């Protein structure tokens, strides 16, 4: 069967791309090893933070704002609640790059931001205790995305616009000859004029089939929910948060509908092969001690672990994304290496991938995410 475009990997980025491609009139096939949303890649665990004033660098802000607009559009189109404006509190030493980038990008892009000294943070959110050396940067307009619901919403719309979804269909072989793409799963062979590769932690092997050896490092990550007093940690009175501390970089979510407080550690983790079985949460000593250590310091009233999970990051050496056209095959767009902070952008990345396939260019500035930087 021949398609205009095949998307390999219909997860966070791929499902959004599938929607935008199908909407633009392309005959689109989405292939996935599982049936997204699922709990085997990088997009499960109920919630993802969306921040606008961006600690990783001001170059991300236009992309974050476009992504937020597209999430709002998606909510409107489907009538499903996907975003909750809890605000995001970023805590750290004023001199860290992360905090400095937040302050400067809020000024550059006129984003609402409240900068609070530590006593003000402790007073406003009594569930938090931070030392005098840290400040809080509170973004009132940022918040939380329901990640699986976002993917489900794009999936429904992609199908409504005529995309074909073939789930539980892992791509094993891939080639491009004379601008014609051939893709093979266990059971079938497909061809297309163009290709999107958005295969998350499994991307490296697929890229190598097209002659690209990219420095992508899949990493095991853990996160967990804790029993927490609803009077202190409920999402109606407690924000999502990031903490750049001297013990590590942590993030988390308020208790939503009694779920408990969710906490994870952003730095660290163990390099893994995504095709092999990954130790479950709690099998490594540090799974519990890392999070306990954070809570003891900064949210000491949170005591009891409910349960934890594992997930995967795909790290690039600089932790910036890869969004580009293949250097040899201009009909192949790639999106990978989202380094543990990509979900919030997936609506905008899907739109960019569709634009790259349709016209070879996009209005967004994707220069910081180019393949050139690895040369
Ligand atoms: C614990 C955790 C917390 C995070 N928190 C945040 C956050 O708060 N905010 C934020 O913005 N980001 C966050 N992220 C990062 C974000 O979730 C990821 O960057 C994003 O989900 C990556 O999207 P992806 O499309 O690359 O991968 P995925 O969503 O995993 O999609 C890849 C898809 O490709 C499919 N696939 C792979 N190989 C093949 C093949 N050969 N054939 C067919 N299909 C294939 C997979 O089955 C999968 O469905 C977090 C990640 C984790 C793990």
CSV table of C-alpha atoms and ligand atoms in Angstrom, one decimal:
chain,number,residue,atom,x,y,z
A,1,UNK,CA,0.0,0.0,0.0
A,2,UNK,CA,1.4,3.5,-0.9
A,3,UNK,CA,0.9,6.6,1.3
A,4,UNK,CA,1.9,10.2,1.0
A,5,UNK,CA,3.6,10.0,4.4
A,6,UNK,CA,4.4,7.3,6.9
A,7,UNK,CA,5.0,8.2,10.6
A,8,UNK,CA,7.1,5.7,12.5
A,9,UNK,CA,6.3,6.1,16.2
A,10,UNK,CA,2.8,7.4,17.1
A,11,UNK,CA,3.7,8.6,20.6
A,12,UNK,CA,3.9,12.2,21.9
A,13,UNK,CA,5.4,13.7,18.8
A,14,UNK,CA,4.3,11.2,16.1
A,15,UNK,CA,0.6,11.3,17.0
A,16,UNK,CA,0.5,15.1,16.9
A,17,UNK,CA,2.3,15.0,13.5
A,18,UNK,CA,-0.2,12.4,12.2
A,19,UNK,CA,-3.0,14.7,13.1
A,20,UNK,CA,-1.5,17.8,11.4
A,21,UNK,CA,-0.5,15.7,8.3
A,22,UNK,CA,-3.9,14.1,7.9
A,23,UNK,CA,-5.6,17.5,8.4
A,24,UNK,CA,-3.5,19.0,5.7
A,25,UNK,CA,-4.9,16.4,3.3
A,26,UNK,CA,-2.0,14.0,3.2
A,27,UNK,CA,-2.7,10.3,3.0
A,28,UNK,CA,-1.0,9.3,6.2
A,29,UNK,CA,-0.1,6.0,7.9
A,30,UNK,CA,1.0,5.9,11.5
A,31,UNK,CA,2.8,2.8,12.7
A,32,UNK,CA,3.6,2.0,16.3
A,33,UNK,CA,5.0,-1.0,18.1
A,34,UNK,CA,2.3,-0.6,20.8
A,35,UNK,CA,-1.0,1.3,20.9
A,36,UNK,CA,-0.4,4.9,22.2
A,37,UNK,CA,-1.0,6.1,24.7
A,38,UNK,CA,0.8,3.2,26.4
A,39,UNK,CA,3.2,2.7,29.4
A,40,UNK,CA,6.3,1.4,27.6
A,41,UNK,CA,7.9,4.6,26.2
A,42,UNK,CA,8.2,8.1,27.5
A,43,UNK,CA,4.7,9.5,27.7
A,44,UNK,CA,2.9,7.7,30.6
A,45,UNK,CA,2.3,8.7,34.2
A,46,UNK,CA,-0.8,10.9,33.9
A,47,UNK,CA,0.8,14.4,34.0
A,48,UNK,CA,3.5,16.6,32.4
A,49,UNK,CA,4.5,20.1,33.3
A,50,UNK,CA,4.2,22.9,30.7
A,51,UNK,CA,6.4,25.9,31.5
A,52,UNK,CA,6.6,29.0,29.4
A,53,UNK,CA,9.5,31.1,30.9
A,54,UNK,CA,12.0,28.5,30.1
A,55,UNK,CA,14.9,27.5,32.4
A,56,UNK,CA,16.7,25.5,29.7
A,57,UNK,CA,17.0,28.6,27.5
A,58,UNK,CA,15.0,31.5,26.0
A,59,UNK,CA,15.1,29.9,22.5
A,60,UNK,CA,12.5,27.5,23.7
A,61,UNK,CA,9.9,30.2,24.7
A,62,UNK,CA,8.3,30.8,21.2
A,63,UNK,CA,7.9,27.0,20.8
A,64,UNK,CA,6.4,26.7,24.3
A,65,UNK,CA,3.9,29.5,23.6
A,66,UNK,CA,2.9,28.0,20.3
A,67,UNK,CA,2.5,24.6,22.0
A,68,UNK,CA,0.3,26.1,24.6
A,69,UNK,CA,-1.9,27.7,21.9
A,70,UNK,CA,-2.2,24.4,20.2
A,71,UNK,CA,-3.1,22.6,23.4
A,72,UNK,CA,-5.8,25.2,24.0
A,73,UNK,CA,-7.1,24.6,20.4
A,74,UNK,CA,-7.1,20.8,21.0
A,75,UNK,CA,-9.2,21.3,24.2
A,76,UNK,CA,-11.6,23.4,22.3
A,77,UNK,CA,-11.9,21.0,19.3
A,78,UNK,CA,-12.4,17.9,21.4
A,79,UNK,CA,-14.2,19.4,24.5
A,80,UNK,CA,-11.8,17.4,26.7
A,81,UNK,CA,-10.0,19.0,29.6
A,82,UNK,CA,-6.2,18.6,28.9
A,83,UNK,CA,-4.6,21.5,30.6
A,84,UNK,CA,-4.8,22.7,34.2
A,85,UNK,CA,-3.4,26.2,35.0
A,86,UNK,CA,-2.0,25.3,38.5
A,87,UNK,CA,1.0,27.6,38.0
A,88,UNK,CA,4.5,26.3,38.2
A,89,UNK,CA,6.9,27.2,41.0
A,90,UNK,CA,10.6,27.1,40.1
A,91,UNK,CA,13.0,27.0,43.1
A,92,UNK,CA,16.7,27.4,43.1
A,93,UNK,CA,19.7,29.6,43.8
A,94,UNK,CA,19.3,32.9,42.1
A,95,UNK,CA,22.6,32.5,40.4
A,96,UNK,CA,21.9,29.2,38.6
A,97,UNK,CA,21.5,29.3,34.8
A,98,UNK,CA,18.1,27.7,35.2
A,99,UNK,CA,16.7,30.5,37.4
A,100,UNK,CA,18.5,33.2,35.4
A,101,UNK,CA,17.0,31.9,32.1
A,102,UNK,CA,13.5,31.9,33.6
A,103,UNK,CA,13.9,35.5,34.8
A,104,UNK,CA,15.4,36.7,31.5
A,105,UNK,CA,13.0,34.9,29.3
A,106,UNK,CA,10.0,36.2,31.2
A,107,UNK,CA,11.4,39.8,30.6
A,108,UNK,CA,12.2,39.2,26.9
A,109,UNK,CA,8.7,37.7,26.2
A,110,UNK,CA,6.7,39.7,28.8
A,111,UNK,CA,5.5,36.6,30.5
A,112,UNK,CA,3.9,36.8,34.0
A,113,UNK,CA,6.4,35.8,36.7
A,114,UNK,CA,6.5,36.4,40.4
A,115,UNK,CA,9.9,36.3,42.0
A,116,UNK,CA,9.7,35.4,45.7
A,117,UNK,CA,12.3,35.3,48.5
A,118,UNK,CA,12.4,32.1,50.5
A,119,UNK,CA,10.2,33.3,53.4
A,120,UNK,CA,7.5,34.4,50.9
A,121,UNK,CA,7.6,30.9,49.4
A,122,UNK,CA,7.3,29.2,52.8
A,123,UNK,CA,4.4,31.4,53.8
A,124,UNK,CA,2.4,31.2,50.5
A,125,UNK,CA,2.8,27.4,50.3
A,126,UNK,CA,3.2,26.1,53.9
A,127,UNK,CA,3.8,22.6,52.5
A,128,UNK,CA,7.2,23.9,51.2
A,129,UNK,CA,10.3,24.7,53.2
A,130,UNK,CA,13.2,26.2,51.3
A,131,UNK,CA,16.4,27.7,52.8
A,132,UNK,CA,17.3,31.4,52.7
A,133,UNK,CA,19.8,30.9,49.8
A,134,UNK,CA,17.0,29.9,47.4
A,135,UNK,CA,14.3,31.9,45.6
A,136,UNK,CA,11.1,31.0,44.0
A,137,UNK,CA,10.0,32.0,40.5
A,138,UNK,CA,6.3,31.4,40.1
A,139,UNK,CA,4.7,31.3,36.7
A,140,UNK,CA,1.0,31.7,37.2
A,141,UNK,CA,-0.1,31.0,33.6
A,142,UNK,CA,1.8,27.7,33.3
A,143,UNK,CA,0.6,24.3,34.6
A,144,UNK,CA,-0.1,20.7,33.9
A,145,UNK,CA,-1.0,18.6,30.8
A,146,UNK,CA,-2.8,15.3,31.1
A,147,UNK,CA,-0.4,13.5,28.8
A,148,UNK,CA,-2.2,10.3,27.9
A,149,UNK,CA,-5.4,12.3,27.3
A,150,UNK,CA,-3.5,14.7,25.0
A,151,UNK,CA,-2.2,11.7,22.8
A,152,UNK,CA,-5.7,10.1,22.9
A,153,UNK,CA,-7.2,13.4,21.7
A,154,UNK,CA,-4.8,13.8,18.7
A,155,UNK,CA,-5.3,10.1,17.9
A,156,UNK,CA,-9.1,10.6,17.7
A,157,UNK,CA,-8.7,13.7,15.5
A,158,UNK,CA,-6.1,12.1,13.2
A,159,UNK,CA,-8.5,9.2,12.6
A,160,UNK,CA,-11.3,11.6,12.0
A,161,UNK,CA,-9.2,13.3,9.3
A,162,UNK,CA,-8.6,10.0,7.6
A,163,UNK,CA,-5.2,8.9,8.9
A,164,UNK,CA,-4.6,5.1,9.0
A,165,UNK,CA,-3.3,3.8,12.4
A,166,UNK,CA,-1.6,0.4,12.5
A,167,UNK,CA,-0.9,-0.4,16.1
A,168,UNK,CA,1.2,-3.2,17.5
A,169,UNK,CA,3.2,-3.0,14.3
A,170,UNK,CA,6.9,-2.5,15.0
A,171,UNK,CA,9.0,-1.3,12.0
A,172,UNK,CA,11.9,-3.6,11.5
A,173,UNK,CA,13.3,-2.3,8.2
A,174,UNK,CA,13.5,1.0,6.4
A,175,UNK,CA,15.1,2.3,3.2
A,176,UNK,CA,14.9,5.3,0.9
A,177,UNK,CA,15.7,5.1,-2.9
A,178,UNK,CA,15.0,7.8,-5.4
A,179,UNK,CA,12.8,9.7,-2.9
A,180,UNK,CA,10.7,6.6,-2.4
A,181,UNK,CA,10.4,5.3,1.2
A,182,UNK,CA,10.0,1.6,2.0
A,183,UNK,CA,9.0,0.5,5.5
A,184,UNK,CA,8.7,-3.1,6.7
A,185,UNK,CA,6.9,-4.5,9.7
A,186,UNK,CA,6.8,-8.2,10.7
A,187,UNK,CA,3.7,-8.7,8.6
A,188,UNK,CA,3.6,-6.0,5.8
A,189,UNK,CA,5.6,-3.7,3.5
A,190,UNK,CA,4.5,-0.2,2.9
A,191,UNK,CA,5.8,2.6,0.6
A,192,UNK,CA,5.4,6.4,0.8
A,193,UNK,CA,6.7,9.7,-0.7
A,194,UNK,CA,7.8,11.0,2.7
A,195,UNK,CA,8.6,9.8,6.2
A,196,UNK,CA,8.5,11.0,9.8
A,197,UNK,CA,10.7,9.2,12.3
A,198,UNK,CA,9.5,9.9,15.9
A,199,UNK,CA,10.3,6.7,17.7
A,200,UNK,CA,11.4,8.0,21.1
A,201,UNK,CA,13.8,5.8,23.0
A,202,UNK,CA,14.1,3.4,20.0
A,203,UNK,CA,15.1,6.1,17.5
A,204,UNK,CA,18.8,5.3,17.3
A,205,UNK,CA,18.4,2.0,15.4
A,206,UNK,CA,15.9,3.4,12.9
A,207,UNK,CA,18.2,6.4,12.2
A,208,UNK,CA,21.1,4.0,11.6
A,209,UNK,CA,19.1,2.3,8.9
A,210,UNK,CA,19.2,5.7,7.0
A,211,UNK,CA,23.0,6.2,7.6
A,212,UNK,CA,22.6,8.5,10.6
A,213,UNK,CA,24.6,7.6,13.8
A,214,UNK,CA,23.2,9.9,16.4
A,215,UNK,CA,24.4,10.3,20.0
A,216,UNK,CA,21.1,9.3,21.7
A,217,UNK,CA,21.2,7.8,25.2
A,218,UNK,CA,18.0,6.1,26.5
A,219,UNK,CA,17.9,6.4,30.2
A,220,UNK,CA,15.7,4.7,32.9
A,221,UNK,CA,13.8,7.2,35.1
A,222,UNK,CA,11.6,6.8,38.1
A,223,UNK,CA,8.8,8.8,39.7
A,224,UNK,CA,6.4,8.2,42.5
A,225,UNK,CA,3.2,9.3,44.3
A,226,UNK,CA,3.1,10.0,48.0
A,227,UNK,CA,0.3,10.4,50.4
A,228,UNK,CA,0.1,14.1,51.2
A,229,UNK,CA,-2.3,16.3,53.1
A,230,UNK,CA,-4.9,17.7,50.7
A,231,UNK,CA,-5.1,21.0,52.7
A,232,UNK,CA,-1.4,21.6,51.8
A,233,UNK,CA,-0.9,19.8,48.4
A,234,UNK,CA,-4.2,19.8,46.5
A,235,UNK,CA,-4.0,21.2,43.0
A,236,UNK,CA,-6.5,24.0,43.9
A,237,UNK,CA,-3.9,25.5,46.3
A,238,UNK,CA,-0.5,24.0,45.3
A,239,UNK,CA,1.4,24.4,42.0
A,240,UNK,CA,3.5,22.1,39.9
A,241,UNK,CA,7.2,22.6,40.7
A,242,UNK,CA,10.8,22.3,39.7
A,243,UNK,CA,13.6,22.4,42.2
A,244,UNK,CA,17.2,23.0,41.0
A,245,UNK,CA,18.9,22.1,44.3
A,246,UNK,CA,22.5,21.2,45.3
A,247,UNK,CA,21.3,17.6,45.9
A,248,UNK,CA,19.8,17.3,42.3
A,249,UNK,CA,17.1,18.6,40.0
A,250,UNK,CA,13.6,17.5,41.0
A,251,UNK,CA,10.1,18.2,39.7
A,252,UNK,CA,6.6,17.4,40.8
A,253,UNK,CA,2.9,17.8,40.7
A,254,UNK,CA,0.2,18.6,43.3
A,255,UNK,CA,-2.3,16.0,44.3
A,256,UNK,CA,-5.0,15.9,41.7
A,257,UNK,CA,-8.4,14.4,42.7
A,258,UNK,CA,-6.7,12.7,45.7
A,259,UNK,CA,-3.9,11.1,43.6
A,260,UNK,CA,-1.2,12.2,46.1
A,261,UNK,CA,1.9,14.3,45.5
A,262,UNK,CA,3.9,13.1,42.5
A,263,UNK,CA,7.7,13.6,42.5
A,264,UNK,CA,10.5,12.7,40.2
A,265,UNK,CA,14.2,13.4,39.7
A,266,UNK,CA,15.2,15.0,36.4
A,267,UNK,CA,19.0,14.5,36.5
A,268,UNK,CA,20.7,11.0,36.8
A,269,UNK,CA,19.2,7.7,35.8
A,270,UNK,CA,20.7,4.6,34.2
A,271,UNK,CA,21.5,4.1,30.5
A,272,UNK,CA,19.4,1.2,29.1
A,273,UNK,CA,18.6,-0.8,26.0
A,274,UNK,CA,14.8,-0.1,25.5
A,275,UNK,CA,14.4,-3.5,24.0
A,276,UNK,CA,15.5,-5.2,27.2
A,277,UNK,CA,13.5,-5.5,30.4
A,278,UNK,CA,13.9,-2.5,32.7
A,279,UNK,CA,14.1,-2.9,36.5
A,280,UNK,CA,10.8,-1.9,38.1
A,281,UNK,CA,10.5,1.0,40.5
A,282,UNK,CA,12.0,0.1,43.9
A,283,UNK,CA,14.4,-2.5,42.5
A,284,UNK,CA,17.3,-0.1,42.8
A,285,UNK,CA,18.0,1.4,46.3
A,286,UNK,CA,18.3,4.9,44.9
A,287,UNK,CA,14.7,4.9,43.5
A,288,UNK,CA,13.3,5.5,47.0
A,289,UNK,CA,16.2,7.3,48.7
A,290,UNK,CA,16.5,10.0,46.0
A,291,UNK,CA,12.9,11.1,46.4
A,292,UNK,CA,12.8,10.6,50.2
A,293,UNK,CA,15.9,12.8,50.4
A,294,UNK,CA,14.2,15.6,48.4
A,295,UNK,CA,11.0,15.4,50.4
A,296,UNK,CA,12.8,15.4,53.8
A,297,UNK,CA,14.6,18.7,52.8
A,298,UNK,CA,11.8,20.6,51.0
A,299,UNK,CA,8.4,19.0,51.8
A,300,UNK,CA,9.0,17.3,55.1
A,301,UNK,CA,5.3,16.7,56.0
A,302,UNK,CA,5.1,14.3,53.0
A,303,UNK,CA,5.8,10.8,54.4
A,304,UNK,CA,4.2,7.8,52.9
A,305,UNK,CA,5.1,6.4,49.5
A,306,UNK,CA,2.0,5.2,47.6
A,307,UNK,CA,3.6,3.6,44.5
A,308,UNK,CA,6.2,4.4,41.9
A,309,UNK,CA,6.8,3.8,38.2
A,310,UNK,CA,9.6,3.8,35.6
A,311,UNK,CA,9.7,5.7,32.3
A,312,UNK,CA,12.4,6.6,29.7
A,313,UNK,CA,14.2,9.7,28.7
A,314,UNK,CA,16.2,9.9,25.4
A,315,UNK,CA,19.1,12.2,26.1
A,316,UNK,CA,21.2,14.1,23.6
A,317,UNK,CA,24.7,15.3,24.8
A,318,UNK,CA,23.5,18.9,25.2
A,319,UNK,CA,19.9,17.9,26.3
A,320,UNK,CA,18.5,20.0,23.4
A,321,UNK,CA,16.1,18.3,21.0
A,322,UNK,CA,16.7,17.1,17.4
A,323,UNK,CA,14.1,18.4,15.0
A,324,UNK,CA,15.3,18.4,11.4
A,325,UNK,CA,15.2,17.1,7.9
A,326,UNK,CA,17.5,14.2,7.1
A,327,UNK,CA,20.7,15.6,5.6
A,328,UNK,CA,20.6,13.4,2.5
A,329,UNK,CA,16.9,12.5,2.2
A,330,UNK,CA,14.9,15.8,2.1
A,331,UNK,CA,11.6,13.8,2.3
A,332,UNK,CA,12.5,12.4,5.8
A,333,UNK,CA,11.8,14.5,8.9
A,334,UNK,CA,13.1,13.4,12.3
A,335,UNK,CA,12.2,14.3,15.9
A,336,UNK,CA,14.1,12.7,18.7
A,337,UNK,CA,16.3,13.3,21.8
A,338,UNK,CA,13.7,15.1,23.8
A,339,UNK,CA,15.9,14.7,26.9
A,340,UNK,CA,13.1,14.5,29.5
A,341,UNK,CA,11.5,17.9,28.7
A,342,UNK,CA,9.7,17.4,25.3
A,343,UNK,CA,6.1,16.6,26.1
A,344,UNK,CA,4.9,20.1,26.6
A,345,UNK,CA,6.1,20.9,23.0
A,346,UNK,CA,4.7,17.9,21.3
A,347,UNK,CA,1.7,19.8,19.8
A,348,UNK,CA,4.0,22.3,18.2
A,349,UNK,CA,6.5,19.7,17.2
A,350,UNK,CA,3.7,17.8,15.4
A,351,UNK,CA,2.8,20.9,13.5
A,352,UNK,CA,6.5,21.6,12.6
A,353,UNK,CA,7.0,18.0,11.3
A,354,UNK,CA,3.9,18.4,9.1
A,355,UNK,CA,5.2,21.7,7.8
A,356,UNK,CA,8.7,20.2,7.1
A,357,UNK,CA,7.1,17.3,5.2
A,358,UNK,CA,4.8,19.6,3.2
A,359,UNK,CA,7.1,22.5,2.3
A,360,UNK,CA,10.6,21.7,3.6
A,361,UNK,CA,10.4,24.6,6.0
A,362,UNK,CA,8.6,25.9,9.1
A,363,UNK,CA,7.9,29.3,10.7
A,364,UNK,CA,9.3,28.1,14.0
A,365,UNK,CA,13.0,28.6,14.7
A,366,UNK,CA,14.4,25.0,14.8
A,367,UNK,CA,18.0,26.0,14.2
A,368,UNK,CA,18.9,25.1,17.9
A,369,UNK,CA,17.6,21.6,17.2
A,370,UNK,CA,19.5,20.9,14.0
A,371,UNK,CA,21.6,17.8,13.3
A,372,UNK,CA,24.6,20.1,12.3
A,373,UNK,CA,25.6,20.6,15.9
A,374,UNK,CA,26.8,17.0,16.1
A,375,UNK,CA,29.3,17.3,13.2
B,1,LIG,C1,9.2,10.4,34.1
B,1,LIG,C2,9.1,11.4,33.0
B,1,LIG,C3,8.7,12.7,33.3
B,1,LIG,C4,8.6,13.7,32.3
B,1,LIG,N1,8.2,15.0,32.6
B,1,LIG,C5,8.0,15.9,31.6
B,1,LIG,C6,7.4,17.1,31.9
B,1,LIG,O1,7.0,17.4,33.1
B,1,LIG,N2,7.3,18.0,30.9
B,1,LIG,C7,7.7,17.7,29.6
B,1,LIG,O2,7.5,18.6,28.8
B,1,LIG,N3,8.2,16.6,29.3
B,1,LIG,C8,8.4,15.6,30.3
B,1,LIG,N4,8.9,14.4,30.0
B,1,LIG,C9,9.5,14.2,28.7
B,1,LIG,C10,8.5,13.8,27.6
B,1,LIG,O3,7.5,12.9,28.2
B,1,LIG,C11,9.2,13.1,26.4
B,1,LIG,O4,10.2,14.0,26.0
B,1,LIG,C12,8.2,12.8,25.3
B,1,LIG,O5,7.2,12.0,25.7
B,1,LIG,C13,9.0,12.1,24.2
B,1,LIG,O6,8.1,11.9,23.1
B,1,LIG,P1,8.5,10.9,21.9
B,1,LIG,O7,7.4,11.0,20.9
B,1,LIG,O8,9.9,11.2,21.5
B,1,LIG,O9,8.5,9.4,22.6
B,1,LIG,P2,7.2,8.5,22.9
B,1,LIG,O10,6.1,9.3,23.4
B,1,LIG,O11,7.7,7.4,23.8
B,1,LIG,O12,6.8,7.9,21.5
B,1,LIG,C14,7.7,7.1,20.7
B,1,LIG,C15,6.8,6.0,20.1
B,1,LIG,O13,7.5,5.3,19.1
B,1,LIG,C16,7.1,4.0,19.0
B,1,LIG,N5,8.2,3.2,18.4
B,1,LIG,C17,9.5,3.1,18.7
B,1,LIG,N6,10.1,2.3,17.9
B,1,LIG,C18,9.2,1.9,16.9
B,1,LIG,C19,9.3,1.1,15.8
B,1,LIG,N7,10.5,0.5,15.4
B,1,LIG,N8,8.2,0.9,15.1
B,1,LIG,C20,7.0,1.5,15.4
B,1,LIG,N9,6.9,2.3,16.5
B,1,LIG,C21,8.0,2.5,17.2
B,1,LIG,C22,6.9,3.7,20.5
B,1,LIG,O14,6.1,2.5,20.7
B,1,LIG,C23,6.3,5.0,21.0
B,1,LIG,O15,4.9,4.9,21.1
B,1,LIG,C24,9.0,13.4,31.0
B,1,LIG,C25,9.4,12.1,30.7
B,1,LIG,C26,9.5,11.1,31.7
B,1,LIG,C27,9.9,9.7,31.3
